[in-house]
XYZ file of C-alpha atoms in Angstrom:
666
model
C 0.402 0.134 -0.011
C 3.027 1.930 0.802
C 4.453 2.182 -3.064
C 0.425 2.920 -4.323
C 0.516 5.795 -1.320
C 3.412 7.575 -3.775
C 2.281 6.868 -6.994
C -0.581 8.966 -6.447
C -0.413 12.092 -8.692
C -3.332 14.686 -8.537
C -1.744 16.504 -10.992
C -2.346 14.180 -13.603
C -6.157 13.256 -12.642
C -7.021 17.250 -12.799
C -5.469 17.010 -15.934
C -8.255 14.234 -16.878
C -10.703 16.558 -14.861
C -9.352 19.809 -16.923
C -9.658 18.244 -20.688
C -13.135 15.851 -20.285
C -14.834 18.643 -18.923
C -13.779 21.299 -22.552
C -14.903 18.323 -24.205
C -18.417 19.681 -24.742
C -21.382 19.883 -27.342
C -22.301 23.970 -26.550
C -19.497 26.436 -26.177
C -22.198 28.748 -24.304
C -23.396 26.662 -22.021
C -21.572 23.040 -22.551
C -23.458 19.916 -21.503
C -21.926 16.150 -23.024
C -25.274 14.031 -22.962
C -26.696 10.948 -23.449
C -25.509 9.763 -27.217
C -24.591 12.873 -28.173
C -21.383 13.983 -30.501
C -19.320 15.427 -27.562
C -20.209 11.684 -25.125
C -18.586 10.516 -28.110
C -15.075 12.470 -28.360
C -15.045 12.445 -25.124
C -15.095 7.832 -25.667
C -12.340 8.358 -27.397
C -10.107 9.908 -25.695
C -10.630 8.401 -22.320
C -10.205 4.724 -24.534
C -6.951 6.574 -26.045
C -5.936 7.825 -22.026
C -6.816 3.548 -20.439
C -4.339 2.310 -23.330
C -1.901 5.396 -21.721
C -1.570 4.616 -18.829
C -1.276 0.790 -19.265
C -4.893 -0.574 -18.611
C -5.575 -3.621 -20.593
C -8.256 -5.238 -22.515
C -9.239 -2.117 -23.355
C -13.580 -1.947 -24.516
C -15.424 0.573 -25.591
C -18.822 -1.305 -25.309
C -21.957 0.009 -27.803
C -24.340 1.359 -25.337
C -28.221 1.540 -27.110
C -30.369 4.806 -25.132
C -31.994 8.126 -26.352
C -29.860 10.939 -27.353
C -30.330 14.126 -26.278
C -27.525 16.881 -27.471
C -27.860 20.786 -26.604
C -26.571 22.578 -29.617
C -26.960 26.606 -28.365
C -29.871 28.013 -26.364
C -30.155 32.128 -25.452
C -32.874 33.763 -24.955
C -32.927 37.739 -25.767
C -35.584 40.966 -24.187
C -35.396 44.293 -23.729
C -34.711 45.189 -19.881
C -36.796 48.520 -18.464
C -34.130 50.803 -19.463
C -33.872 49.659 -23.275
C -31.072 47.677 -23.483
C -31.103 44.422 -25.139
C -30.302 41.730 -22.563
C -28.747 38.309 -25.024
C -29.036 35.543 -21.660
C -27.669 32.508 -22.179
C -30.527 29.547 -21.081
C -29.844 25.638 -19.476
C -31.117 22.704 -21.046
C -33.211 19.702 -20.417
C -33.741 16.963 -22.368
C -36.667 17.838 -24.392
C -37.048 18.632 -28.188
C -36.468 22.925 -29.158
C -36.199 24.375 -32.137
C -36.447 28.174 -31.855
C -34.322 30.613 -34.392
C -34.053 34.430 -33.329
C -38.396 33.473 -32.430
C -39.995 35.484 -30.803
C -42.551 34.746 -28.151
C -44.657 36.061 -25.966
C -43.574 35.220 -21.758
C -46.055 35.210 -18.874
C -44.855 34.677 -15.194
C -46.691 31.606 -14.211
C -45.594 31.632 -10.376
C -44.288 27.673 -9.194
C -46.583 26.178 -12.564
C -49.277 24.312 -10.296
C -52.921 24.135 -11.432
C -53.471 27.209 -9.511
C -50.983 29.192 -10.891
C -52.821 28.573 -14.366
C -55.816 30.251 -12.989
C -57.032 33.707 -14.851
C -53.559 33.178 -17.164
C -53.468 33.200 -20.788
C -51.138 30.917 -22.141
C -51.864 29.332 -25.361
C -48.688 29.535 -27.959
C -46.802 31.424 -25.276
C -43.546 31.026 -22.907
C -43.950 30.193 -19.639
C -42.084 31.370 -16.537
C -41.859 29.309 -12.826
C -40.397 29.411 -10.453
C -39.096 25.798 -8.748
C -37.317 24.353 -5.574
C -36.482 21.017 -7.709
C -34.792 19.564 -3.956
C -37.645 20.409 -1.218
C -40.461 20.677 -3.271
C -41.057 18.814 -6.826
C -38.849 17.969 -9.630
C -39.375 19.944 -13.506
C -41.875 16.802 -14.891
C -44.744 18.223 -13.245
C -45.113 22.148 -13.965
C -43.390 20.873 -16.995
C -46.429 18.581 -17.975
C -49.017 21.281 -16.658
C -47.994 24.155 -18.915
C -48.390 21.744 -22.198
C -51.515 21.156 -20.523
C -52.101 25.085 -20.529
C -50.777 24.998 -24.246
C -47.569 26.719 -23.837
C -45.120 26.529 -25.935
C -41.917 26.619 -23.696
C -41.125 26.039 -20.155
C -38.176 28.678 -18.896
C -38.083 27.606 -14.654
C -35.781 29.805 -12.425
C -34.558 27.523 -9.820
C -35.418 30.116 -6.883
C -33.879 27.634 -3.838
C -32.356 23.755 -4.326
C -30.081 23.248 -6.475
C -27.676 26.297 -7.960
C -27.498 28.491 -5.358
C -24.769 30.301 -6.255
C -25.016 33.364 -7.514
C -27.787 35.552 -9.684
C -27.045 33.452 -13.318
C -26.208 30.088 -12.349
C -27.808 27.373 -15.069
C -29.485 24.306 -13.548
C -30.271 21.146 -15.125
C -32.133 18.406 -14.171
C -32.849 14.320 -15.973
C -36.841 15.938 -16.958
C -38.648 12.234 -16.044
C -40.932 13.115 -18.939
C -42.367 13.963 -22.594
C -39.792 15.383 -24.531
C -41.900 17.715 -26.733
C -42.268 20.628 -24.650
C -38.868 22.451 -24.483
C -37.830 23.306 -21.089
C -34.412 25.571 -20.666
C -33.185 26.736 -16.884
C -32.685 31.047 -16.771
C -30.849 32.699 -14.354
C -32.230 34.324 -10.939
C -31.183 38.385 -11.992
C -32.755 37.270 -15.684
C -35.581 35.742 -14.054
C -35.940 38.645 -11.604
C -35.862 41.027 -14.787
C -38.961 39.165 -16.745
C -40.356 39.173 -13.948
C -40.599 43.198 -13.420
C -41.303 43.792 -16.465
C -44.337 40.933 -16.416
C -46.083 43.924 -13.823
C -46.544 46.228 -16.151
C -48.029 44.242 -18.845
C -51.019 41.611 -18.532
C -50.017 39.852 -22.018
C -46.842 39.540 -20.992
C -43.445 40.204 -21.773
C -41.559 39.179 -25.139
C -38.955 37.760 -25.936
C -36.566 36.334 -28.640
C -35.605 32.905 -28.420
C -32.956 31.250 -29.983
C -32.331 27.478 -28.795
C -31.667 23.470 -30.321
C -31.961 20.434 -28.307
C -32.410 17.197 -30.366
C -33.889 14.010 -28.818
C -34.422 11.103 -30.788
C -34.690 7.293 -29.817
C -32.927 4.605 -30.710
C -29.131 5.675 -30.836
C -25.385 4.365 -29.551
C -23.809 5.467 -27.285
C -20.879 3.985 -25.058
C -19.106 2.460 -22.281
C -15.411 1.705 -21.800
C -13.111 -0.028 -19.879
C -9.841 -1.715 -19.311
C -8.889 -3.980 -17.024
C -5.024 -4.499 -14.436
C -5.669 -8.533 -14.904
C -5.322 -9.953 -12.316
C -4.863 -13.915 -11.290
C -8.484 -15.178 -11.048
C -11.722 -14.216 -12.837
C -13.847 -12.121 -9.988
C -13.709 -9.063 -10.530
C -13.549 -6.185 -8.250
C -15.542 -3.164 -10.491
C -14.979 0.469 -10.162
C -17.092 2.042 -12.013
C -17.762 6.140 -12.781
C -19.411 8.096 -15.917
C -18.342 10.899 -18.095
C -21.570 12.680 -18.788
C -22.180 15.681 -17.829
C -24.129 18.894 -17.518
C -21.871 22.354 -18.272
C -18.455 22.682 -18.207
C -18.571 20.801 -14.554
C -15.829 19.335 -13.016
C -17.173 17.311 -9.893
C -20.294 14.963 -10.901
C -18.890 13.080 -12.396
C -15.241 14.867 -13.913
C -14.215 14.251 -10.852
C -14.732 10.866 -10.130
C -12.861 9.586 -13.821
C -10.355 11.313 -12.955
C -10.522 10.668 -9.487
C -10.690 6.949 -11.673
C -7.901 7.267 -13.838
C -5.678 8.036 -10.692
C -6.266 5.191 -9.305
C -5.854 3.251 -11.711
C -2.280 4.956 -13.287
C -1.064 4.650 -9.509
C -1.424 0.768 -9.084
C -0.433 0.150 -12.469
C 2.725 2.505 -11.256
C 3.301 0.913 -8.051
C 3.732 -2.349 -9.972
C 0.779 -3.765 -7.836
C 0.178 -7.759 -9.577
C -3.732 -7.984 -8.280
C -4.774 -11.233 -7.219
C -8.789 -10.490 -8.639
C -9.308 -8.466 -11.826
C -9.240 -4.808 -11.065
C -12.229 -3.239 -13.724
C -12.266 0.605 -14.491
C -16.011 0.715 -15.813
C -16.442 4.279 -17.066
C -20.443 4.557 -18.488
C -22.829 7.189 -20.564
C -25.858 8.396 -20.056
C -25.797 8.474 -16.196
C -27.331 12.136 -15.977
C -30.424 11.564 -18.584
C -30.617 8.142 -21.039
C -34.192 7.090 -21.671
C -37.597 9.740 -23.105
C -40.427 9.533 -20.906
C -39.658 7.221 -17.649
C -39.404 8.215 -14.325
C -36.874 5.921 -14.056
C -34.581 7.588 -17.528
C -31.005 8.584 -14.982
C -28.303 5.221 -15.145
C -29.237 3.992 -18.548
C -26.026 2.952 -19.250
C -25.157 1.037 -16.401
C -27.904 -0.926 -16.265
C -27.727 -2.000 -19.680
C -24.546 -2.892 -19.564
C -24.685 -5.546 -16.572
C -27.609 -6.397 -17.279
C -27.969 -6.842 -21.289
C -24.047 -5.839 -22.533
C -21.747 -7.500 -20.016
C -24.443 -9.847 -18.967
C -21.064 -12.300 -17.567
C -19.576 -9.768 -15.233
C -23.017 -10.925 -12.217
C -21.288 -13.751 -11.498
C -17.642 -12.300 -10.985
C -18.167 -9.915 -10.090
C -16.515 -9.563 -5.988
C -17.603 -5.831 -5.525
C -17.991 -2.496 -7.152
C -16.768 0.776 -6.226
C -18.385 3.636 -6.884
C -16.739 6.854 -7.512
C -19.055 9.106 -8.219
C -19.753 11.171 -4.891
C -17.575 12.383 -2.905
C -17.138 16.333 -4.060
C -13.451 18.372 -3.714
C -16.120 20.869 -2.961
C -14.170 23.983 -1.375
C -15.586 24.354 2.238
C -16.803 20.983 2.186
C -15.747 18.858 4.978
C -18.312 15.906 5.365
C -18.624 12.834 3.603
C -19.817 9.276 3.763
C -18.954 5.563 2.075
C -22.676 5.328 1.152
C -22.231 1.178 1.263
C -25.474 -1.258 0.654
C -26.204 -3.341 4.098
C -24.129 -5.950 3.831
C -20.215 -4.553 2.848
C -21.317 -1.720 6.184
C -19.054 -3.434 8.525
C -16.410 -3.418 6.078
C -16.270 -0.341 5.348
C -16.333 1.000 8.465
C -14.205 -0.321 9.661
C -11.470 0.089 7.337
C -11.874 3.545 7.280
C -11.720 4.049 10.632
C -7.546 5.383 9.809
C -9.358 8.760 8.154
C -11.939 9.263 10.368
C -10.041 11.122 12.893
C -8.639 13.992 10.596
C -8.993 17.324 11.666
C -10.162 18.898 9.386
C -12.344 16.073 7.526
C -15.352 14.091 8.488
C -15.965 10.539 6.880
C -18.766 7.945 8.408
C -20.492 5.154 6.645
C -23.890 4.547 6.478
C -26.240 2.421 4.895
C -27.716 5.228 2.229
C -26.849 4.238 -0.765
C -30.230 5.133 -2.614
C -31.442 4.748 -5.932
C -29.982 7.874 -7.543
C -26.433 5.924 -8.217
C -24.939 3.493 -10.290
C -24.381 1.082 -8.199
C -28.028 0.277 -7.443
C -27.943 -1.676 -10.517
C -25.119 -3.418 -9.587
C -26.751 -4.735 -6.646
C -30.253 -6.342 -8.429
C -27.458 -8.144 -10.540
C -26.049 -9.898 -7.429
C -23.116 -7.171 -6.572
C -22.272 -5.545 -3.378
C -21.276 -2.647 -3.368
C -19.947 1.184 -1.706
C -20.180 4.169 -3.567
C -18.522 8.180 -2.279
C -21.290 10.407 -0.915
C -22.098 12.963 0.386
C -25.430 14.595 2.682
C -28.577 15.766 1.308
C -28.610 19.022 1.391
C -24.928 19.152 1.367
C -22.697 22.388 0.136
C -22.052 20.786 -3.336
C -25.643 19.923 -4.084
C -27.062 23.273 -2.671
C -24.004 25.059 -5.427
C -22.024 23.101 -7.857
C -24.357 19.757 -8.042
C -25.881 19.988 -11.781
C -25.119 23.876 -12.231
C -23.279 26.228 -14.585
C -21.600 27.423 -11.565
C -19.511 24.323 -11.315
C -15.659 24.665 -12.650
C -12.408 24.836 -10.924
C -12.895 28.753 -10.956
C -15.927 27.181 -7.608
C -13.120 26.300 -5.471
C -11.375 22.755 -6.053
C -10.107 20.793 -2.609
C -6.971 19.146 -4.302
C -5.902 18.174 -0.169
C -9.246 16.080 0.028
C -8.707 14.926 -3.765
C -5.686 13.018 -2.852
C -7.451 11.491 0.535
C -9.815 10.125 -1.542
C -7.282 8.730 -3.842
C -5.295 7.216 -0.914
C -8.882 6.152 0.698
C -10.787 4.373 -2.548
C -7.197 3.270 -3.421
C -6.556 1.412 -0.486
C -10.403 -0.156 0.006
C -10.128 -1.509 -3.505
C -6.649 -2.763 -2.013
C -8.142 -5.035 0.907
C -10.667 -6.022 -1.277
C -8.610 -7.328 -3.777
C -6.244 -8.821 -0.487
C -10.161 -10.938 1.037
C -10.674 -14.718 0.052
C -13.696 -14.113 0.436
C -16.790 -11.515 -0.177
C -16.264 -9.230 3.132
C -20.505 -9.859 3.273
C -22.902 -9.864 6.177
C -26.619 -10.269 5.455
C -27.450 -10.013 8.569
C -28.035 -6.144 8.394
C -30.997 -6.407 6.108
C -32.600 -10.113 7.728
C -33.052 -8.179 10.890
C -34.430 -5.131 9.469
C -37.006 -7.948 7.528
C -38.195 -8.871 10.781
C -38.170 -5.744 12.865
C -40.349 -3.578 10.493
C -43.175 -6.050 10.197
C -45.807 -4.958 12.527
C -48.191 -6.250 15.503
C -49.747 -9.410 14.361
C -47.063 -11.417 12.426
C -44.684 -12.423 15.422
C -44.981 -15.761 13.228
C -42.623 -13.942 10.498
C -40.898 -11.642 12.898
C -38.987 -15.523 14.535
C -38.854 -16.716 11.488
C -36.832 -14.326 9.509
C -35.100 -13.881 13.301
C -33.774 -17.239 13.205
C -32.485 -16.936 9.373
C -30.492 -13.501 11.273
C -28.871 -15.981 13.140
C -28.157 -18.160 10.638
C -26.712 -15.213 8.505
C -25.070 -14.113 11.621
C -22.825 -17.760 11.353
C -22.402 -16.943 8.110
C -20.852 -13.426 9.366
C -18.619 -15.327 11.688
C -17.228 -18.051 9.438
C -16.183 -15.072 6.304
C -14.814 -13.348 8.783
C -12.488 -16.010 10.567
C -11.240 -17.389 6.801
C -10.470 -13.869 5.711
C -7.738 -13.725 9.177
C -6.974 -17.189 9.522
C -5.655 -16.969 5.028
C -3.726 -13.697 6.260
C -1.303 -16.427 7.368
C -1.915 -19.112 4.768
C -0.037 -18.905 1.757
C -3.296 -19.766 -0.793
C -3.463 -23.570 -3.167
C -5.131 -24.252 -6.123
C -7.498 -25.734 -3.914
C -8.549 -22.382 -0.866
C -8.860 -20.821 -4.316
C -11.807 -22.684 -5.509
C -13.101 -22.792 -1.838
C -13.256 -19.461 -2.058
C -14.192 -19.653 -5.818
C -17.241 -21.804 -5.283
C -17.748 -19.652 -1.418
C -17.993 -16.130 -2.848
C -20.800 -17.620 -5.881
C -23.142 -18.917 -2.757
C -22.758 -16.081 -1.700
C -23.154 -14.105 -4.051
C -26.807 -16.171 -5.301
C -27.988 -15.094 -1.387
C -27.099 -11.276 -2.289
C -29.260 -11.542 -5.394
C -32.258 -13.492 -4.322
C -32.096 -10.380 -1.050
C -32.493 -7.696 -3.219
C -34.475 -9.198 -6.224
C -37.638 -10.409 -4.164
C -36.580 -8.170 -0.612
C -36.018 -4.761 -2.106
C -38.668 -2.762 -3.678
C -39.381 0.915 -4.092
C -41.928 3.562 -2.295
C -43.144 6.193 -4.607
C -40.193 8.453 -3.444
C -37.869 5.759 -5.121
C -36.727 4.691 -1.950
C -35.941 1.166 -1.234
C -37.149 -0.979 1.528
C -38.785 -4.324 2.743
C -41.896 -4.711 0.268
C -43.881 -4.909 3.092
C -42.732 -1.859 4.800
C -44.274 -0.004 2.157
C -48.096 -0.708 3.401
C -46.200 -0.450 7.143
C -45.950 3.215 6.468
C -49.216 3.736 4.729
C -50.827 2.466 7.615
C -49.968 5.049 10.491
C -50.098 7.971 7.427
C -53.856 6.605 7.099
C -54.510 6.288 11.549
C -52.841 9.375 12.327
C -55.343 11.350 9.183
C -57.528 9.004 10.926
C -57.192 10.649 14.218
C -56.262 13.874 12.666
C -59.836 14.273 11.053
C -61.154 13.016 14.901
C -59.447 16.162 16.516
C -60.696 18.533 13.226
C -56.948 19.676 12.335
C -57.634 19.574 8.788
C -53.829 20.699 7.888
C -52.341 17.652 9.777
C -54.551 15.345 7.907
C -53.649 16.692 4.139
C -50.153 16.756 5.737
C -50.527 12.653 6.276
C -52.080 11.690 3.163
C -50.401 13.555 1.230
C -47.253 11.441 2.051
C -49.273 8.569 1.101
C -47.751 6.617 -1.901
C -48.043 10.002 -4.951
C -50.896 11.582 -3.599
C -47.997 14.265 -2.624
C -48.925 15.919 -5.923
C -52.710 16.359 -5.501
C -52.600 19.295 -3.503
C -51.278 21.219 -6.607
C -51.294 19.517 -10.056
C -54.318 18.842 -12.187
C -56.328 15.391 -12.208
C -54.161 15.068 -15.995
C -50.987 16.211 -14.463
C -51.118 13.363 -11.543
C -52.380 10.488 -13.543
C -50.574 11.001 -16.196
C -47.493 10.451 -13.699
C -48.633 7.708 -11.991
C -49.382 5.751 -15.231
C -46.534 5.932 -16.497
C -45.276 3.859 -14.030
C -47.511 1.167 -13.513
C -47.701 0.924 -17.263
C -43.741 1.220 -17.708
C -43.009 -1.507 -19.794
C -38.885 0.056 -20.461
C -36.492 -1.242 -19.804
C -34.728 0.151 -17.468
C -34.050 -0.714 -13.204
C -37.434 0.469 -11.633
C -39.311 -1.228 -13.603
C -41.837 -3.787 -11.601
C -40.585 -1.913 -8.781
C -43.640 -0.407 -7.248
C -46.485 -2.750 -6.947
C -49.775 -2.050 -6.185
C -50.078 1.150 -7.776
C -50.918 4.720 -6.492
C -53.342 4.978 -3.550
C -55.555 7.665 -4.978
C -56.751 9.688 -2.512
C -56.803 12.720 -5.541
C -60.173 13.820 -4.561
C -60.459 13.676 -0.923
C -57.273 15.960 -0.893
C -59.136 17.924 -3.069
C -61.856 18.186 -0.723
C -60.121 18.935 1.831
C -59.044 21.946 0.575
C -62.109 23.197 -0.875
C -64.353 25.659 1.206
C -65.938 24.009 3.985
C -63.811 20.845 3.175
C -63.805 20.119 6.627
C -68.061 19.257 7.205
C -67.546 16.564 4.726
C -66.277 14.586 7.769
C -68.084 11.274 7.306
C -67.202 10.974 3.427
C -63.618 11.652 3.927
C -63.256 9.009 7.153
C -64.486 6.624 4.850
C -62.184 7.558 2.315
C -59.312 6.680 5.094
C -60.604 3.334 6.102
C -61.085 2.336 2.169
C -57.903 3.205 1.635
C -56.434 1.146 4.824
C -58.719 -1.868 4.016
C -56.438 -2.449 0.872
C -53.104 -0.547 2.233
C -53.968 -3.786 4.652
C -54.825 -6.043 1.997
C -51.877 -5.248 0.212
C -49.790 -5.414 3.420
C -50.654 -9.323 3.957
C -50.272 -10.443 0.645
C -46.821 -9.355 1.223
C -46.031 -11.376 4.144
C -47.290 -13.824 3.096
C -45.221 -13.857 -0.134
C -41.573 -12.707 1.812
C -42.690 -16.194 4.474
C -43.089 -18.099 1.364
C -39.178 -17.440 -0.130
C -37.939 -18.460 3.337
C -37.139 -21.838 2.372
C -34.995 -20.610 -0.771
C -33.701 -18.192 0.806
C -32.671 -20.304 3.747
C -32.007 -22.721 1.723
C -29.315 -20.449 -0.533
C -27.692 -19.651 3.210
C -27.223 -23.345 4.114
C -25.412 -23.896 1.230
C -23.615 -20.329 1.297
C -22.868 -22.505 5.409
C -21.216 -25.463 4.141
C -19.261 -23.966 1.546
C -17.667 -21.836 4.504
C -17.104 -24.973 6.096
C -15.585 -26.964 3.992
C -13.316 -23.908 3.607
C -12.654 -23.958 6.477
C -11.958 -27.482 6.706
C -9.234 -27.279 3.768
C -8.121 -24.392 5.980
C -7.422 -26.585 8.811
C -6.083 -29.487 6.590
C -2.721 -27.243 5.914
């Protein structure tokens, strides 16, 4: 590890970041989007760089995705002093073809259904305020605008992401249809336009010059190169090279960081036991038209469609998308699947007492990162992370204010090279995957509600078996540190790791579902949560607390939006999930649809709505009965699957026992 440390050269890594951030589709605002010309040029650049540093078996895998190329975007208008102002527009993955086209622009508040009352926006551009961190994503107000006939949506991020300066642009994945053009504008320009709007009910005359191309079924490239090992087991290091604007962070930093770690490993002369594969995905930010799960498409396609043979050979996934070296950020986490939490927590102990930075491990892995697709394939993972609402989220993430000029912490960048490089080295030196299934299985038992004592007891017994497996894994890994590996031991390790892979895959594919906010949870947990919310709503109704009832009901499934957007808009985005046939990592992960409380919420919000308490209480009661039925079905299925899971775990324990016996014979 000392030789690896000595070979770390962040000047090289930052050079990669600088070059990659300059490969863009649009000279004014940047961007390197899914299957775009710039993304293709970046793939060629990175493949050549992989060869230069000595990675082997370098491959550009064709990856079928939808294409977005943002070619230009400006808006011109006359300011209050009569001067012409031209400002850049940030892009979203929507179609736009405006050649110096003059439109009337109308300010429509936050773009909710109520905001359009009394406004005539047909054929006009609408300006809206948005906070995509704390309120809602762009897809809901964009679709609402389309219903009212708007010709374009221009959004100003008044809160949440990109809150540095008043000219910063912010872009996100659209998660909706691509036909209505959607753009981002800075707060300064938006403020001027709002002021002009106040003087004219007819709107403000603006000139839009923009072109954004969105096309189905195009090709991008996932790149990879390797440091070959003695076995075909693989440690897979991932990141993505598409990006918004000219960012040096998400995930250009991860690309430079991974290349820097790969170069240091090679230059140190390290000969790995397992193959260490560095994979750079395309189409992470967006890659699929009109889908709730439109991000991380390159990663999903790579492991599930392009290279499915990697699944059984993958020892662990290390995701370098996160931990952004944003000056002023001092608190960082490594988010782990539950099974690798103990390994990571112990491994980063030398870094946890740093005087300047805080590093922690947690089990907060989400569907927001590419590693989730690999977990569904049965490969445990961990990812560089930051906390919700962190400095990077509020300033540089997906914003035009995200270059080196924003402040890049080179000291932190070197530390994370060291930390993640050593994590990779430590994984490589273990004979058996350092997984612990106890946390996940205990969670299944602990989240079962009252009345399911038998089911709880069954999973508690399984958790004890998981504990035995973990103890055996740790024992073997400890003993092997002082034992020369023979071919028999290598085979025992391979058999054991394959058995552990089957357990993890089974857990991920049968005991993980989503709620409507894309949160991973035990299948029954969503219904437990919904029943608690409905019970709370019933209590609030009895107490006459209208606000409390609304708050509780909005939190059930996808009903948050019912208070703000039209029935047509809400229905569209429910069906987008329930009738989703696209090939994505989110397909089938939300079961039993949305508990529709739209009419109940609208009744509560209407004048005199609390007069109809009998109707409201019946609706709540009916919803509770339905959720209870779903709960019973979910727990029944979880229990029915238990024997198969138990069988896989006993098989793994048998492999571990055989491994231990072979060790004792030496």
